[in-house]
GROMACS .gro file of C-alpha atoms in nm:
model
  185
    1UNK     CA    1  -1.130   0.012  -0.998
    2UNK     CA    2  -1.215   0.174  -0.651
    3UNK     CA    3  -1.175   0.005  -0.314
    4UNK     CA    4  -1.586  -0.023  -0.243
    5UNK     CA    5  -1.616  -0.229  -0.613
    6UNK     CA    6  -1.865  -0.508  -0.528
    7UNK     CA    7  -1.989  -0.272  -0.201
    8UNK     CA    8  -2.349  -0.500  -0.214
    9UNK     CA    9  -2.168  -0.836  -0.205
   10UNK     CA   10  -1.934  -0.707   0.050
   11UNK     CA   11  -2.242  -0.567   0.241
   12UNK     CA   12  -2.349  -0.885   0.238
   13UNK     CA   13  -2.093  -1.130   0.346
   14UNK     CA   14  -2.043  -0.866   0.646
   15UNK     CA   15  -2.407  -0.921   0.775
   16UNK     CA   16  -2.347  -1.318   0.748
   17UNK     CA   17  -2.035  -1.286   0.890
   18UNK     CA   18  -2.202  -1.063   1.234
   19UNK     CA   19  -2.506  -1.319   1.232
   20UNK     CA   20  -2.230  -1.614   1.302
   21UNK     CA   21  -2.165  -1.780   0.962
   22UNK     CA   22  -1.732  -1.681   1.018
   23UNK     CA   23  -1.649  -1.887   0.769
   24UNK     CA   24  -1.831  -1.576   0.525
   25UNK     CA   25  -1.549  -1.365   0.630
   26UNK     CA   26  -1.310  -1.546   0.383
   27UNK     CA   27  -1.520  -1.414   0.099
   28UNK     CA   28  -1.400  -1.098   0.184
   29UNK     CA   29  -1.080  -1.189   0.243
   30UNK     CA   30  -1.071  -1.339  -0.133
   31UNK     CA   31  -1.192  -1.009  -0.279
   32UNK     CA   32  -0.966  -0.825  -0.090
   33UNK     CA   33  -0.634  -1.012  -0.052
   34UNK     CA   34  -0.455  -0.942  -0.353
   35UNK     CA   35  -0.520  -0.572  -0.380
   36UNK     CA   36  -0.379  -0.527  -0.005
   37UNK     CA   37  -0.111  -0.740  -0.012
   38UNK     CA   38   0.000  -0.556  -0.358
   39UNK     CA   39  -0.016  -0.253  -0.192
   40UNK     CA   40   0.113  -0.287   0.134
   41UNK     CA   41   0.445  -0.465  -0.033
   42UNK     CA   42   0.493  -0.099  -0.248
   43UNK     CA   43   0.432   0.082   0.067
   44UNK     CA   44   0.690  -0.127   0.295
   45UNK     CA   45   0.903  -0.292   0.034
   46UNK     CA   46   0.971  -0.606   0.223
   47UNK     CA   47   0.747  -0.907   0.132
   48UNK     CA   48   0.786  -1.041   0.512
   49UNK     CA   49   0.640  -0.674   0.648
   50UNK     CA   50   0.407  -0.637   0.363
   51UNK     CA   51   0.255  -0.997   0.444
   52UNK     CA   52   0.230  -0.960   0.853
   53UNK     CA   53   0.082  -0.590   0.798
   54UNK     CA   54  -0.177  -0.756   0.583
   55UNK     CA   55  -0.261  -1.068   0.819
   56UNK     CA   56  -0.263  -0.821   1.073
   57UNK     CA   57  -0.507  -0.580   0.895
   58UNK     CA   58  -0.785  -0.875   0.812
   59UNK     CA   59  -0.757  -1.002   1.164
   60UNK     CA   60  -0.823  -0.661   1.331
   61UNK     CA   61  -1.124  -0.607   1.103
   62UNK     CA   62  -1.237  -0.917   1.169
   63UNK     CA   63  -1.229  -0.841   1.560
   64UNK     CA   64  -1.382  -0.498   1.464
   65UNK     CA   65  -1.644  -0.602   1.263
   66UNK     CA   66  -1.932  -0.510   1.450
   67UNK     CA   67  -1.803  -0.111   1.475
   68UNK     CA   68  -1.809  -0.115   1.064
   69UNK     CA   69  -2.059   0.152   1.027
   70UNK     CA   70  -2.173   0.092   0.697
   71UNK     CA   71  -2.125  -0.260   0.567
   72UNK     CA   72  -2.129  -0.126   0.211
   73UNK     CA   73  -1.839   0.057   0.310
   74UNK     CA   74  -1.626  -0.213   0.373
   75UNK     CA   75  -1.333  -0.232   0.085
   76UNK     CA   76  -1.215   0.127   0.214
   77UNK     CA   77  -1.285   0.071   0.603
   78UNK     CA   78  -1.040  -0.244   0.551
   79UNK     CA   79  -0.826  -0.044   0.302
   80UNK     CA   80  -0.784   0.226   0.640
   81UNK     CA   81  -0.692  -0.019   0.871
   82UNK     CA   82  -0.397  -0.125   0.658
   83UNK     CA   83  -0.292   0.241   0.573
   84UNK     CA   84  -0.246   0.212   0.938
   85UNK     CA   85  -0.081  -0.130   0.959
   86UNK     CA   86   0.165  -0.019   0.730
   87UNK     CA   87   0.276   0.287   0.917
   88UNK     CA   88   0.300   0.100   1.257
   89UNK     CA   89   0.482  -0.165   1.046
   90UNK     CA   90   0.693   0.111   0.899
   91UNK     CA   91   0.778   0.255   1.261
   92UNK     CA   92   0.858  -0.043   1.425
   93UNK     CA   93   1.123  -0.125   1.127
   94UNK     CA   94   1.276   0.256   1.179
   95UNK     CA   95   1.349   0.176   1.504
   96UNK     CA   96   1.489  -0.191   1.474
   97UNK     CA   97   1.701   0.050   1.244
   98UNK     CA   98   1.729  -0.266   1.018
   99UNK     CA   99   1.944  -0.173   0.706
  100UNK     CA  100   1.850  -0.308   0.364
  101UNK     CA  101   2.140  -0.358   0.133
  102UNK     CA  102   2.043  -0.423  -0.242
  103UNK     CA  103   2.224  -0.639  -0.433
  104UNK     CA  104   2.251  -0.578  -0.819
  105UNK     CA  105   2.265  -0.864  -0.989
  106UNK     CA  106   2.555  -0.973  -1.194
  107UNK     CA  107   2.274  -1.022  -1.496
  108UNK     CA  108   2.216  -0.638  -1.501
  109UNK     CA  109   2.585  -0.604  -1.678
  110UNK     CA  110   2.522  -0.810  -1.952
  111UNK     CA  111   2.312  -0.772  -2.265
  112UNK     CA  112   1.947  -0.708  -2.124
  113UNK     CA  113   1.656  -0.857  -2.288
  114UNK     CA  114   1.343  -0.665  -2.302
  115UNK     CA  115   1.157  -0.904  -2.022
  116UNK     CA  116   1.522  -0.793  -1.805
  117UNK     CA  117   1.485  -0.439  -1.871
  118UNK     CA  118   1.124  -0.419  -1.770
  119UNK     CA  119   1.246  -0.614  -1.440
  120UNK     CA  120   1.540  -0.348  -1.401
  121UNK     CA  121   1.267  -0.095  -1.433
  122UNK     CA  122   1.069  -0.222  -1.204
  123UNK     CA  123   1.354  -0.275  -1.009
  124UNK     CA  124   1.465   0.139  -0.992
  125UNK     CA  125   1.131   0.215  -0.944
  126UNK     CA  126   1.138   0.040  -0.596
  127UNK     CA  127   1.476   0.140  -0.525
  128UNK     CA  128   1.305   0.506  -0.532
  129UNK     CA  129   0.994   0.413  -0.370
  130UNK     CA  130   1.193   0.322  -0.094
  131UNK     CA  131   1.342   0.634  -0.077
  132UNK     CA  132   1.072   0.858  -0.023
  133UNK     CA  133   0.931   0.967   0.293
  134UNK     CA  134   0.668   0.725   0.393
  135UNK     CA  135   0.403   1.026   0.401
  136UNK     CA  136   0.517   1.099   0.049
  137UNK     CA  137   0.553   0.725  -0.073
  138UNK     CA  138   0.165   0.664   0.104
  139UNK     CA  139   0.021   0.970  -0.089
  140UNK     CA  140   0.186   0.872  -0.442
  141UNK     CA  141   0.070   0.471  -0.371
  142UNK     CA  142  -0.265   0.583  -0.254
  143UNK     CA  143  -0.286   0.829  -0.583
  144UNK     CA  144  -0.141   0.681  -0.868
  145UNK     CA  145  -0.118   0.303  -0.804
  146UNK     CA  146  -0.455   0.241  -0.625
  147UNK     CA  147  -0.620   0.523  -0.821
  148UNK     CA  148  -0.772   0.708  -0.509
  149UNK     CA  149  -0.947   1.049  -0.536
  150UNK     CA  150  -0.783   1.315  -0.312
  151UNK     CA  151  -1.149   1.296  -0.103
  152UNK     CA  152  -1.100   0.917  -0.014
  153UNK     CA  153  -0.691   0.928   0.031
  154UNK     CA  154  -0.821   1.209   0.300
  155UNK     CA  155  -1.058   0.992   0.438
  156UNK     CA  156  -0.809   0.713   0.507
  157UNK     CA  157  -0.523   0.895   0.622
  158UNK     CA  158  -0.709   1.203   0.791
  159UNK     CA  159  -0.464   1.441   0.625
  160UNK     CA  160  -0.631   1.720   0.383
  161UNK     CA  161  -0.686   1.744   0.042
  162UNK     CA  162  -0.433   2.008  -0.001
  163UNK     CA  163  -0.171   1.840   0.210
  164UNK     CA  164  -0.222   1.535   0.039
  165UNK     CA  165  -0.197   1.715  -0.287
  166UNK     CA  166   0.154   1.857  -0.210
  167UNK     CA  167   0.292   1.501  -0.070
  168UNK     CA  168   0.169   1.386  -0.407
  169UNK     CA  169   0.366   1.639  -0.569
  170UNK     CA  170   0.676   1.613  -0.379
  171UNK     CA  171   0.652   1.238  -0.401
  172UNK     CA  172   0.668   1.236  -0.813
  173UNK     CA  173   0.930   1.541  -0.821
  174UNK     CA  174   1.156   1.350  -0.562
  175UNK     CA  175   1.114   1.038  -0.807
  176UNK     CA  176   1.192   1.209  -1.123
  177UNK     CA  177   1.510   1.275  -0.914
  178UNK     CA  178   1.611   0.976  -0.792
  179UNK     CA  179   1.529   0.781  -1.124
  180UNK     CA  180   1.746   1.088  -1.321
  181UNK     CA  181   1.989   0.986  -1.091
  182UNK     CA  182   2.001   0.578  -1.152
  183UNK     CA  183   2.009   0.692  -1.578
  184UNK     CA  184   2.324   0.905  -1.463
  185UNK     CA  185   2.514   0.587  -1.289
   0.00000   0.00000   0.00000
């Protein structure tokens, strides 16, 4: 499933939306919501960050509407100006210099049921994530989670294919690290 799926209803909604009907604008913001939000939460890892570089993202299209070049091109124009969100939300936590601390739970000790392993899983796999170098952790999201070609991932983050291609790279063999690592522990 690409970012311009349903590019002739989005088309759409964005000429109602520039001839005054704003209330059109939350049609896109229904199609688009959950696939941002899901992404932008991977990329930042904090649910707080992930939802204020989201809000932030559909308000600054909104405002920009009118320089969206090609209407049917809307699901990866939006999809850019979070990209960007995320690193300016990414930044501005850097400096803050705010420290996460993870918790295990107590529950990981004991006898795991399936449905617990999955979540302990899911669990390393963010702890890793939110290792990697943002540039790396954009290029795997943008790869293998949203299921970008290397054209469009250059497109939103103006990086080249081959540079892109090498983050990717680095980004899976720093994973298979750090999740060796957690199997060690």
């Amino acid at each position: 499933m690409g970012i311009g799926d349903g590019m002739s209803e989005d088309a759409d909604l964005v000429r109602r939306v520039l001839a005054g009907d704003a209330a059109a604008y939350g049609g896109l913001v229904a199609h688009y919501r959950d696939r941002l939000a899901r992404y932008a939460m991977r990329m930042l890892g904090d649910r707080g960050d992930a939802e204020e570089a989201v809000q932030d993202a559909f308000l600054r299209a909104y405002r920009s509407l009118p320089r969206c070049d090609d209407p049917h091109r809307f699901g990866p124009w939006l999809f850019g100006i979070l990209v960007n969100r995320c690193r300016t939300a990414y930044v501005r936590r850097a400096r803050r210099e705010r420290v996460v601390v993870h918790d295990e739970p107590a529950s990981l000790a004991a006898a795991v049921s399936p449905a617990a392993e999955r979540l302990e899983w899911e669990a390393e796999i963010a702890w890793a994530l939110e290792r990697l170098d943002p540039l790396y952790r954009e290029a795997f999201l943008l790869r293998h989670v949203e299921d970008l070609t290397y054209d469009e991932m250059a497109a939103l983050t103006g990086a080249g294919v081959s540079a892109l291609k090498m983050r990717v790279m680095r980004a899976c063999d720093r994973l298979r690290a750090l999740l060796e690592e957690t199997d060690r522990v």
